[in-house]
Tab-separated table of C-alpha atoms in Angstrom:
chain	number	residue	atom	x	y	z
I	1	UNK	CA	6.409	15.000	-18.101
I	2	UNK	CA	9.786	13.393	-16.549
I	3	UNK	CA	9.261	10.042	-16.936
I	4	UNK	CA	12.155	7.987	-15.392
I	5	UNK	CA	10.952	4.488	-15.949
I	6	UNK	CA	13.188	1.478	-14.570
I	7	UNK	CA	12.532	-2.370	-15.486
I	8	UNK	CA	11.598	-2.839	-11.950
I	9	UNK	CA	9.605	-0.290	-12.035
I	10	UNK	CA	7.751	-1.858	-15.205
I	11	UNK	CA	8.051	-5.259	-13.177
I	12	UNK	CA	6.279	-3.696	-10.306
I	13	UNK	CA	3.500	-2.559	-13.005
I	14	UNK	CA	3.491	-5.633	-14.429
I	15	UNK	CA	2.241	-7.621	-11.300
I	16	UNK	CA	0.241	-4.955	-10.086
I	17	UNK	CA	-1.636	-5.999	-13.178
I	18	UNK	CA	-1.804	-9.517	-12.599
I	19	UNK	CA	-2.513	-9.488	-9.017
I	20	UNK	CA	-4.382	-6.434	-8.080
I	21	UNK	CA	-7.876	-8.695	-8.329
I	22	UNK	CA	-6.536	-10.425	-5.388
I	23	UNK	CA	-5.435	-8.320	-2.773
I	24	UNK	CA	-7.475	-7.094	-0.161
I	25	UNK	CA	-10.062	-4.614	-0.304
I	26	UNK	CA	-10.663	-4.668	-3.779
I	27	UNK	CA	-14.672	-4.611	-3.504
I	28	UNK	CA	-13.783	-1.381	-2.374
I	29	UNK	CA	-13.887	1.190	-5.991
I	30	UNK	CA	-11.755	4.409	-3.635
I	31	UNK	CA	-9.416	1.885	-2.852
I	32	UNK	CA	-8.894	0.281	-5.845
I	33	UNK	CA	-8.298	3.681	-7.677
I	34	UNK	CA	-6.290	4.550	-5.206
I	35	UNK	CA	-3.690	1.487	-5.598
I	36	UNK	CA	-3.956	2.048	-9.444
I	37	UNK	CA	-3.034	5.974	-8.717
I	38	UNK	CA	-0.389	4.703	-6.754
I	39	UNK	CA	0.913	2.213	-9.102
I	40	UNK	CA	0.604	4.612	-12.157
I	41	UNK	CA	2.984	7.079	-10.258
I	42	UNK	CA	5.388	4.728	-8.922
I	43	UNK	CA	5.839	3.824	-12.561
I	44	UNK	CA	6.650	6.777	-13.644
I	45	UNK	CA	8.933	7.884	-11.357
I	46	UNK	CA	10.808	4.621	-9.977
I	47	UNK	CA	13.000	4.423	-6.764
I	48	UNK	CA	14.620	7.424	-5.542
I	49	UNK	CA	18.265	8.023	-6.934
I	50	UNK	CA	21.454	9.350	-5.157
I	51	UNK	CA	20.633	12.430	-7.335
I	52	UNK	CA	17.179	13.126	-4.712
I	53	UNK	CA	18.612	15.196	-2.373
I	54	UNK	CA	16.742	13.365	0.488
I	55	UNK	CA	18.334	10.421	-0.601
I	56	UNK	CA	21.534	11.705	-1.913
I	57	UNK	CA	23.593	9.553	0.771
I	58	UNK	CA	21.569	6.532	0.931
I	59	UNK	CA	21.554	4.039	-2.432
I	60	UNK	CA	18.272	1.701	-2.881
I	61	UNK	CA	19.573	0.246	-6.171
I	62	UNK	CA	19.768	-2.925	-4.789
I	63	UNK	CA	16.132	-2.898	-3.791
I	64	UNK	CA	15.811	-0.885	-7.156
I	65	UNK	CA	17.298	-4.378	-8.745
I	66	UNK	CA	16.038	-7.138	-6.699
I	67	UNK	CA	13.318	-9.849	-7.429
I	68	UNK	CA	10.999	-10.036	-4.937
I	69	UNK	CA	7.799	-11.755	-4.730
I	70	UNK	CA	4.765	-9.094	-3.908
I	71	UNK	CA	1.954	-11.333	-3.144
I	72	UNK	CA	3.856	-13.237	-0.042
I	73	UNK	CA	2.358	-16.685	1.075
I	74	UNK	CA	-0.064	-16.328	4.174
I	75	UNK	CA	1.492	-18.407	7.357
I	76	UNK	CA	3.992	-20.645	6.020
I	77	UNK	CA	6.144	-21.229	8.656
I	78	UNK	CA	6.255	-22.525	12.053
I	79	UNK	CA	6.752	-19.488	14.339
I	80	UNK	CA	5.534	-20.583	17.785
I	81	UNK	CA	8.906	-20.221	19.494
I	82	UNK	CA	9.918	-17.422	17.465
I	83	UNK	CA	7.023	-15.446	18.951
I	84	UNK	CA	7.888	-16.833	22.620
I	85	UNK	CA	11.066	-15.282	22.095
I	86	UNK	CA	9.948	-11.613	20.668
I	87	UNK	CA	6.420	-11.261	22.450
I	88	UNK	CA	6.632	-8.204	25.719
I	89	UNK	CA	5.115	-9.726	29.012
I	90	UNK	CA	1.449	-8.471	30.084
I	91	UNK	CA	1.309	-6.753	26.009
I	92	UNK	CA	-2.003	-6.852	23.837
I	93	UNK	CA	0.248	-8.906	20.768
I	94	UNK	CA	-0.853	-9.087	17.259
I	95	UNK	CA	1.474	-11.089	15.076
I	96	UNK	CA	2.500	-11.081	11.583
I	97	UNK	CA	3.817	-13.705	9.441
I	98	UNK	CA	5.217	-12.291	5.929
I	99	UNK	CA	2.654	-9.483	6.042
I	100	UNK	CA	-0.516	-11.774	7.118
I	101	UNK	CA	-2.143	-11.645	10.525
I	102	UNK	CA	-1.280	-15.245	12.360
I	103	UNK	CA	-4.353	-14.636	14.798
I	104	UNK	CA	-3.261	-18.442	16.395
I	105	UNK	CA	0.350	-16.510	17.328
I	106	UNK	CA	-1.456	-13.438	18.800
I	107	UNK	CA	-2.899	-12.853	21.885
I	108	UNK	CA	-5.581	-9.805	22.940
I	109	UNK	CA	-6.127	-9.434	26.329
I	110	UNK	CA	-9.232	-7.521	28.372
I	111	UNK	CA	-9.302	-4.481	25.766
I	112	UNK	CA	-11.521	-1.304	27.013
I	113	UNK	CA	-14.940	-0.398	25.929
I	114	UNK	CA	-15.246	0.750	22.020
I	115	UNK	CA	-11.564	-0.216	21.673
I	116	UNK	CA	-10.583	-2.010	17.725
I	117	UNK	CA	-7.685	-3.505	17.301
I	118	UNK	CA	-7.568	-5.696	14.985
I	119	UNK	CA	-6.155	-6.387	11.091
I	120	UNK	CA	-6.491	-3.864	8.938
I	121	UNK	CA	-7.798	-6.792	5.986
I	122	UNK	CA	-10.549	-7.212	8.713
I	123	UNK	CA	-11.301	-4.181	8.729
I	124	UNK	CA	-11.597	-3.081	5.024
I	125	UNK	CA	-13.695	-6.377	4.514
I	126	UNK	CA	-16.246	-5.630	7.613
I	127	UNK	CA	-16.055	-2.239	8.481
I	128	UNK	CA	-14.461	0.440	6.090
I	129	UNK	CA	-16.288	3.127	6.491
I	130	UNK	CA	-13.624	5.335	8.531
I	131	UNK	CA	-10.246	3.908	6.797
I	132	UNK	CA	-10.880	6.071	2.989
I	133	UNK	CA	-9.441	9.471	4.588
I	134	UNK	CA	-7.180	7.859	6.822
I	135	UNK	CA	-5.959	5.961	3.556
I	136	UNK	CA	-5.654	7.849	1.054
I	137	UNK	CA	-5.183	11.534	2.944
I	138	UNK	CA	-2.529	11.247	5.098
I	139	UNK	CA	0.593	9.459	3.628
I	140	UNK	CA	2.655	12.233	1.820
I	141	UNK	CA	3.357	10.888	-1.655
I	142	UNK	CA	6.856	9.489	-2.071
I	143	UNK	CA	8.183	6.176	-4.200
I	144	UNK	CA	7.883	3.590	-1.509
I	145	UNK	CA	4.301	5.039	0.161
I	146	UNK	CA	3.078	4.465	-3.491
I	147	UNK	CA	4.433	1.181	-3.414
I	148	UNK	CA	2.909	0.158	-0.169
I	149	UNK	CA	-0.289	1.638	-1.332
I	150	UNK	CA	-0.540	-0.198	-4.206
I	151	UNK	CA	0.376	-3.370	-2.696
I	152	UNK	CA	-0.630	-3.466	1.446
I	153	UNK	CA	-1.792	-7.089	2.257
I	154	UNK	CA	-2.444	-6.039	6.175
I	155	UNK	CA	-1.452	-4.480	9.079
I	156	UNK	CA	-2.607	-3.214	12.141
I	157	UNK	CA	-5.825	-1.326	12.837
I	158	UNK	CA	-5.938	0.796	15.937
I	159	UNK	CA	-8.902	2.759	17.041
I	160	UNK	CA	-8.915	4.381	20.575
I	161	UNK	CA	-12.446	6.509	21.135
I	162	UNK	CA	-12.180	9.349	23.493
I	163	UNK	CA	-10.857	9.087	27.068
I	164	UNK	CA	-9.695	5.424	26.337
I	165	UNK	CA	-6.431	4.484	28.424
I	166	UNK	CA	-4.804	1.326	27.444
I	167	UNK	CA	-2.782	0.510	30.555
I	168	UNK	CA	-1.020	-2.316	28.444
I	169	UNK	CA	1.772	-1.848	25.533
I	170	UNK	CA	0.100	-3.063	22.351
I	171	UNK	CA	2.671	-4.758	20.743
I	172	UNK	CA	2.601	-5.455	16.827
I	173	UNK	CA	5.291	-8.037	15.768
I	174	UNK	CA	5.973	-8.589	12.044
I	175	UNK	CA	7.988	-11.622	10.946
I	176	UNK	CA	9.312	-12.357	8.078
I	177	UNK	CA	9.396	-15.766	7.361
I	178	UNK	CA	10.442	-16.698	3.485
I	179	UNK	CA	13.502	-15.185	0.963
I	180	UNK	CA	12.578	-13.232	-1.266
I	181	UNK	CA	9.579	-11.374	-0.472
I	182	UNK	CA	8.662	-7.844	-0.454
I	183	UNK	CA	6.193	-7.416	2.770
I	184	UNK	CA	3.993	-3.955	2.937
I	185	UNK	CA	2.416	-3.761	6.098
I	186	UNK	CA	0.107	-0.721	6.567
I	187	UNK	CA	-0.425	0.398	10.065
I	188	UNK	CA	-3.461	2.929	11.058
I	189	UNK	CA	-3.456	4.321	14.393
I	190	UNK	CA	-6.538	6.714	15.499
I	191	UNK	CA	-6.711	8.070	18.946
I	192	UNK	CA	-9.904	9.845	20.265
I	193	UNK	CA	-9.517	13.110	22.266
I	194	UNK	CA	-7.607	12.129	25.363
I	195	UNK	CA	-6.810	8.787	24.492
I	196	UNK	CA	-3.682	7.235	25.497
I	197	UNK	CA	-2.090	4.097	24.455
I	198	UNK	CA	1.541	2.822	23.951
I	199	UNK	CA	2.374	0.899	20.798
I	200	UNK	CA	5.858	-0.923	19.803
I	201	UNK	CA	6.336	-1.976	16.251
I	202	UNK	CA	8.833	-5.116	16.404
I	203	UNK	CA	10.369	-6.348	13.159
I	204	UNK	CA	12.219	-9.683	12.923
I	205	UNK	CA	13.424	-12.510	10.570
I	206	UNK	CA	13.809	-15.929	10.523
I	207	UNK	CA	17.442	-16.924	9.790
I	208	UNK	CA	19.450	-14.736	7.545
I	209	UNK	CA	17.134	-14.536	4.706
I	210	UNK	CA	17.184	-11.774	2.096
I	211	UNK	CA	13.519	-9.555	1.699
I	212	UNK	CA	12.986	-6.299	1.584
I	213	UNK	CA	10.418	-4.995	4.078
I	214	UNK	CA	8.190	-1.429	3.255
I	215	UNK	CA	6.195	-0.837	6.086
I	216	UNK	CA	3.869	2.585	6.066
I	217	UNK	CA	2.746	3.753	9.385
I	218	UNK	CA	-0.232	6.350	10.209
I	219	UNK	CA	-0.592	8.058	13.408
I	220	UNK	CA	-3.451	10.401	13.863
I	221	UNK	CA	-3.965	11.859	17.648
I	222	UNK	CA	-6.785	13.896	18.331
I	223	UNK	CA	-7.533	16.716	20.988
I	224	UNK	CA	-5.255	15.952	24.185
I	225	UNK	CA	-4.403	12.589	22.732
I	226	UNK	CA	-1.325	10.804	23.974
I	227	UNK	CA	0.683	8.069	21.929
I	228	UNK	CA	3.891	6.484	22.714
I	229	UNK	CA	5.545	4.766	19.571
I	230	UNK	CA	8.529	2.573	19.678
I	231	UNK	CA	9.883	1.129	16.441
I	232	UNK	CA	12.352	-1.822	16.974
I	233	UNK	CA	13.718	-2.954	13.563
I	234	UNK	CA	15.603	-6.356	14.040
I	235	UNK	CA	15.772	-7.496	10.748
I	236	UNK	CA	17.802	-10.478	9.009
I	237	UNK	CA	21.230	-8.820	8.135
I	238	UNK	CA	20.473	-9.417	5.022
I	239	UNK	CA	17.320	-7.600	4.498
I	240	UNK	CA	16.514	-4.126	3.462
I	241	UNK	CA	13.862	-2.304	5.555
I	242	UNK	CA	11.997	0.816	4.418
I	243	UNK	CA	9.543	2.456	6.693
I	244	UNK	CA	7.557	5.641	6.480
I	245	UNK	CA	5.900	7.095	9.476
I	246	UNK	CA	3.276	9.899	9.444
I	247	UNK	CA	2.064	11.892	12.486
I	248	UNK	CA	-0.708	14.477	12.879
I	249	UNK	CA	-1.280	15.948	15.718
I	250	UNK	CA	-4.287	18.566	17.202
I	251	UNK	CA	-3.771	20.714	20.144
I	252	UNK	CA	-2.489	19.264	23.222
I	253	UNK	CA	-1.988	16.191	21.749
I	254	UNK	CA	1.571	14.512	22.652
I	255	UNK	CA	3.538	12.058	20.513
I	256	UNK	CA	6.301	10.241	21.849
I	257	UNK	CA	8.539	8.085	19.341
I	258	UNK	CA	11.336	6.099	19.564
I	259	UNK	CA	13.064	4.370	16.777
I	260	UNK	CA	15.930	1.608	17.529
I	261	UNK	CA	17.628	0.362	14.343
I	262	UNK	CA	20.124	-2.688	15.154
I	263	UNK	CA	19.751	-4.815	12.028
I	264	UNK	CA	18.959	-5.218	8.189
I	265	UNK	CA	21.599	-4.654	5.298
I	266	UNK	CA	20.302	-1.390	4.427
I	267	UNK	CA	17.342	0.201	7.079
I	268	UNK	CA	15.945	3.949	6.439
I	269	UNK	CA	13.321	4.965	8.695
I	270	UNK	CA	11.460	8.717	7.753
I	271	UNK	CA	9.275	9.934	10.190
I	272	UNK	CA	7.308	13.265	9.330
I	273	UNK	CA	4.989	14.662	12.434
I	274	UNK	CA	2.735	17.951	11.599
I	275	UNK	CA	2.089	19.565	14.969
I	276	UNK	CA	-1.568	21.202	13.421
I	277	UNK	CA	-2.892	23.263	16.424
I	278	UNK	CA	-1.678	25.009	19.890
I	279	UNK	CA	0.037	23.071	22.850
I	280	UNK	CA	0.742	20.117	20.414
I	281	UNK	CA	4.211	18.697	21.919
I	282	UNK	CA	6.169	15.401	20.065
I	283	UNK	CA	9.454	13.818	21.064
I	284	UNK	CA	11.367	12.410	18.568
I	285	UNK	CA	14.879	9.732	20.001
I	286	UNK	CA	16.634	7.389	17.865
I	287	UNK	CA	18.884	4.952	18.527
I	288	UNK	CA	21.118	3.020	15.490
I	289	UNK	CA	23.846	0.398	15.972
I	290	UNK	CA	26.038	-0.519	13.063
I	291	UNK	CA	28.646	-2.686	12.117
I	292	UNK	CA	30.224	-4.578	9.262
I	293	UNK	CA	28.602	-3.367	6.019
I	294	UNK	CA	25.274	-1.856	7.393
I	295	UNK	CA	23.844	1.264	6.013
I	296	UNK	CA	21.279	2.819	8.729
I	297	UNK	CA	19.726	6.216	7.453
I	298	UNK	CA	16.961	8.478	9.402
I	299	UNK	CA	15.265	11.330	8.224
I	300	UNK	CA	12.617	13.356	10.365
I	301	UNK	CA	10.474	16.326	9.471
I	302	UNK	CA	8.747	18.161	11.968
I	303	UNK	CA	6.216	21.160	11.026
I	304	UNK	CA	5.586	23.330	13.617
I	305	UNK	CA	2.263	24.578	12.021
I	306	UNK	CA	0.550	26.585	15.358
I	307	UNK	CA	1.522	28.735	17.769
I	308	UNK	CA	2.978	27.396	21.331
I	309	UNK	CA	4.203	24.286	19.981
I	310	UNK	CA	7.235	22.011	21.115
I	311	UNK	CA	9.410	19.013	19.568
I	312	UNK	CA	12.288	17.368	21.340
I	313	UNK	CA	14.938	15.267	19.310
I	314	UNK	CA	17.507	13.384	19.894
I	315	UNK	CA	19.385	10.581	18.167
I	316	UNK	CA	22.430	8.746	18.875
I	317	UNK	CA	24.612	6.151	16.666
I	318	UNK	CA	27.169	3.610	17.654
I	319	UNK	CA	29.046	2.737	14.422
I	320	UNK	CA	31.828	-0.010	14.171
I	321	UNK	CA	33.476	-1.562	10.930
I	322	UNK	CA	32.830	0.042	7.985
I	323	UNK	CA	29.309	0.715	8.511
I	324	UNK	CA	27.549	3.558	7.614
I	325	UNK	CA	24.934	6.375	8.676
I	326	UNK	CA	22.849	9.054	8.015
I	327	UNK	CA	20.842	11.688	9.938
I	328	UNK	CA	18.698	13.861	8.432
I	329	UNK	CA	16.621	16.296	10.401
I	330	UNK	CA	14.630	18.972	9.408
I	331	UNK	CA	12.123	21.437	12.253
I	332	UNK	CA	10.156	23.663	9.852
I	333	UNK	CA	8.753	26.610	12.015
I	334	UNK	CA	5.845	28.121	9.523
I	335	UNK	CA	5.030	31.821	9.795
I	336	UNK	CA	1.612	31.092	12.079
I	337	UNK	CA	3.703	29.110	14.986
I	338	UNK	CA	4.800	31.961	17.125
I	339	UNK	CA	6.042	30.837	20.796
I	340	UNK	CA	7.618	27.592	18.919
I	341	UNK	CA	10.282	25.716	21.182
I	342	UNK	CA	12.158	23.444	19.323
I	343	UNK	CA	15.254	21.472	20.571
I	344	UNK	CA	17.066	18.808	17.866
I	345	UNK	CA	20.241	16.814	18.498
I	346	UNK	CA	22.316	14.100	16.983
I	347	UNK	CA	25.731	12.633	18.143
I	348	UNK	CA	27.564	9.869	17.349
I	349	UNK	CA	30.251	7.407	18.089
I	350	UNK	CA	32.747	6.261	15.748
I	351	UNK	CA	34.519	2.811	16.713
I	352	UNK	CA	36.329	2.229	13.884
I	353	UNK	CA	38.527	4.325	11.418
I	354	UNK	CA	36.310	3.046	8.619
I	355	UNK	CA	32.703	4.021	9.884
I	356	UNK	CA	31.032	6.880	8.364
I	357	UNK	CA	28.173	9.015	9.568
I	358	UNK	CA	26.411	11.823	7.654
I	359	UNK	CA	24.412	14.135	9.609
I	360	UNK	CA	22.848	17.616	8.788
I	361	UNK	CA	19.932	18.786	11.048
I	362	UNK	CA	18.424	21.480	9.831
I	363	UNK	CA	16.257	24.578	10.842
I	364	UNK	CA	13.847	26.548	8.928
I	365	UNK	CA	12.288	29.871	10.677
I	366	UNK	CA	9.721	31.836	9.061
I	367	UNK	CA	7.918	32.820	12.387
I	368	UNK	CA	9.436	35.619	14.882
I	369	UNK	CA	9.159	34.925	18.510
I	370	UNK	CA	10.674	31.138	18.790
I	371	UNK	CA	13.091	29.100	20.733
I	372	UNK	CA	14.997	26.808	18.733
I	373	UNK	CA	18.481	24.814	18.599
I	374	UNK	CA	19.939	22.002	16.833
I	375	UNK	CA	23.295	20.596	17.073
I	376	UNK	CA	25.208	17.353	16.187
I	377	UNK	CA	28.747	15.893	16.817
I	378	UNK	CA	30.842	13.018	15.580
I	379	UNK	CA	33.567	11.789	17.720
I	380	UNK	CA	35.500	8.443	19.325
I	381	UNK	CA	35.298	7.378	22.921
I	382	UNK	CA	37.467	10.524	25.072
I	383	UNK	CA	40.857	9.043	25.782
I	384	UNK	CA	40.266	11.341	29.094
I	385	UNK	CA	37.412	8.577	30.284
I	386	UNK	CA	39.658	5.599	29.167
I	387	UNK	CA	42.604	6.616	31.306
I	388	UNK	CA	40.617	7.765	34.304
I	389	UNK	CA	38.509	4.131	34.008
I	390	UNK	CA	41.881	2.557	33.735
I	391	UNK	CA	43.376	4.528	36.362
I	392	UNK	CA	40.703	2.883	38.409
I	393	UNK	CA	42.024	-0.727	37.774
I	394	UNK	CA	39.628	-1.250	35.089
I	395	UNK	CA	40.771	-2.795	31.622
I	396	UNK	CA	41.617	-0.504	28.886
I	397	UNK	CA	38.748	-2.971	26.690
I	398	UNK	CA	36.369	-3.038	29.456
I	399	UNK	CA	36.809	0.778	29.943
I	400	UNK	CA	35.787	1.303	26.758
I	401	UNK	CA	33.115	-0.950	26.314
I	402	UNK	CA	31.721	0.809	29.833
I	403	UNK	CA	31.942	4.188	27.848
I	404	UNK	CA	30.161	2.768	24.869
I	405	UNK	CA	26.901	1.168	26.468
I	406	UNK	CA	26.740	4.344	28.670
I	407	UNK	CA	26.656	6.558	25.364
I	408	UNK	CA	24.102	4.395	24.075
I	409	UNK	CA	21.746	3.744	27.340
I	410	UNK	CA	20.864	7.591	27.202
I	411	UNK	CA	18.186	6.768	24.789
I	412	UNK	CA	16.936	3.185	26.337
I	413	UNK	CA	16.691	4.751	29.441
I	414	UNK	CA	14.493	7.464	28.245
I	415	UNK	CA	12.037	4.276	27.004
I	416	UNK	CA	8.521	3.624	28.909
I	417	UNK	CA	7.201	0.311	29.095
I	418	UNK	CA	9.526	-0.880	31.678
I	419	UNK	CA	9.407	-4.164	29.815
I	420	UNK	CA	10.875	-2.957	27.078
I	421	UNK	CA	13.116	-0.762	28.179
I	422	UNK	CA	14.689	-4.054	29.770
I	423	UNK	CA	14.312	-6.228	26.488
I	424	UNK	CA	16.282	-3.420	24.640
I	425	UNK	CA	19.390	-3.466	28.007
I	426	UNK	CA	19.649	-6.754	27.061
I	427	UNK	CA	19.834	-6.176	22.907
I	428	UNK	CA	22.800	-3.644	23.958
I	429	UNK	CA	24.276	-6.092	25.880
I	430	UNK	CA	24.344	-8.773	22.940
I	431	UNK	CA	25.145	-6.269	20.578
I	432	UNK	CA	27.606	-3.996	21.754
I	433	UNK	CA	31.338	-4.846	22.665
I	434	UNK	CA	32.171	-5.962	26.076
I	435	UNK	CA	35.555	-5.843	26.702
């Protein structure tokens, strides 16, 4: 056996030890062998290295290294106007303060018939009976779903039974509050044939605070189900964000995601989405803005698994200083998914000499009648644009600040609530150069 043990990874044991009495769920025996699984092969294996492949360009060492707290303090902080700030108009909000629901910050509004939403501590102390397979099933193993596993305080529980429209964005806002934590929220998501819903994950600090946040995510859509997922990770620049998001799909089901990364120290998002049966159709955008010393890294896997299936995907980075990026895509098209049509694209801007992007999408056919194309370029603003904006009596600064928020609103404008689609114009706005 390769055992790679690290002292963090002992220190992680350690207070799994001490601890594991006291987190949630733990009149439950599945669950409870479940963490200690979890635990027992996080120990052995550690955080990834640069010599994984999938994380050859991205180094956690500094997560590896840190001291973080793993049992954060439930509502310590006084977050009123904070959530005024964050919280969507005419949204269904649950909020969370260093991994704990705040149910005095959230808000629920008229929710349909046979609709839960609620925390997912509520539900494993109430109601468990349909989270074990949902659990313990579908997160692929990997270092930091172990971790989260072991150590999930709460998160969002999401039910949708069959036919149920939610009209209203269900918004899910985690904030972290106090330095030094490591926050796992676990979010479930189960929609019921033809369901449809719209749900925006919304991370965001207090201050510039150091944590490390390592959120898991679980999307299950069911016959003709339809769910729109928008990830918005505004974390304190000095925090370091890890979030895993898994997707399985049945026939004519459609997943929609979109993942906007504009803060944190060091942010890597992985999305995997297994499209299980015919007609199943995802689309996959990404947006990342960097600058200074920011790190930003996104890695998708899509398994085209049945015939007549089709993923879109398209990502787009802005980098400035001496930032840096990396995309990772991967469309596997097994030998059963004949009549596949798979389309994967990432380009980026470069603003500044120093910035650095590293992008490989990838395509792996094993099945003989399929449409697919992937493609990616890396580039600076076209001098072309510049002098024609210029030409127009427009400011060689303000031309190319013009250029850069147009680049960039391809993927905000693709964005359904309207709400925030105009919450994330005004992000760009604050973010991006003006002139």
């Amino acid at each position: 056996m390769n055992v790679r043990q690290s002292p963090s990874a002992n220190d992680y044991l350690g207070a799994f030890r001490r601890i594991s009495s006291l987190l949630p769920g733990r009149h439950l025996d599945w669950l409870s062998e479940s963490r200690a699984e979890a635990i027992g092969r996080f120990s052995q294996q550690g955080f990834p290295g640069l010599h994984d492949e999938d994380w050859k360009y991205t180094n956690v060492s500094a997560i590896a290294h840190g001291r973080f707290n793993v049992l954060p303090p439930e509502g310590s902080v006084f977050l009123s106007r904070l959530v005024d700030i964050h919280a969507l108009p005419d949204s269904h909000l649950l909020v969370f303060v260093n991994g704990h629901l705040e149910a005095g910050l959230s808000r629920l509004g008229l929710l349909p018939d046979d609709m839960r939403l609620a925390s997912l501590t509520y539900r494993l102390e109430r109601s468990p009976d349909d989270l074990e397979e949902a659990l313990v099933t579908y997160p692929p193993p990997s270092a930091f779903a172990d971790l989260n596993l072991a150590f999930m305080t709460d998160g969002a529980y999401v039910r949708l039974p069959p036919g149920c429209v939610v009209k209203e964005p269900i918004q899910l806002l985690f904030i972290a509050g106090e330095a030094n934590l490591a926050i796992q929220p676990r979010n479930l998501v189960l929609a019921g044939a033809g369901s449809s819903a719209s749900i925006i994950e919304h991370h965001v600090a207090v201050g510039d605070i150091s944590y490390f946040t390592n959120a898991v995510t679980d999307i299950v859509l069911d016959t003709g189900a339809a769910i729109d997922h928008h990830k918005l990770q505004q974390e304190s620049p000095n925090a370091f964000h890890i979030a895993t998001v898994n997707v399985s799909q049945a026939a004519k089901s459609r997943f929609v995601s979109s993942s906007f990364a504009l803060g944190a120290r060091l942010a890597r998002v992985g999305i995997t989405v297994r499209l299980q049966a015919e007609e199943a159709s995802c689309e996959l955008d990404g947006l990342y803005l960097t600058d200074g010393r920011q790190h930003v890294d996104h890695h998708t896997r899509i398994d085209h698994l049945q015939p007549r299936c089709t993923s879109r995907e398209l990502y787009k980075g802005v980098l400035n200083g001496a930032s840096r990026a990396v995309f990772n895509g991967r469309v596997l098209v097994h030998p059963d998914a004949q009549g596949s049509d798979a389309v994967q694209t990432n380009h980026n801007l470069l603003l500044s000499e120093n910035a650095e992007i590293d992008t490989k999408p990838q395509l792996e056919i094993w099945a003989d009648d399929v449409k697919c194309s992937h493609g990616a370029t890396v580039g600076q603003l076209d001098e072309d644009q510049v002098f024609y904006l210029c030409s127009r009596g427009i400011g060689q600064s303000a031309a190319r600040a013009m250029l850069t928020r147009a680049f960039a609103m391809e993927i905000v404008n693709r964005v359904s609530p309207p709400a925030l689609q105009e919450r994330l114009d005004e992000l760009l706005h604050a973010r991006l150069p003006q002139q």
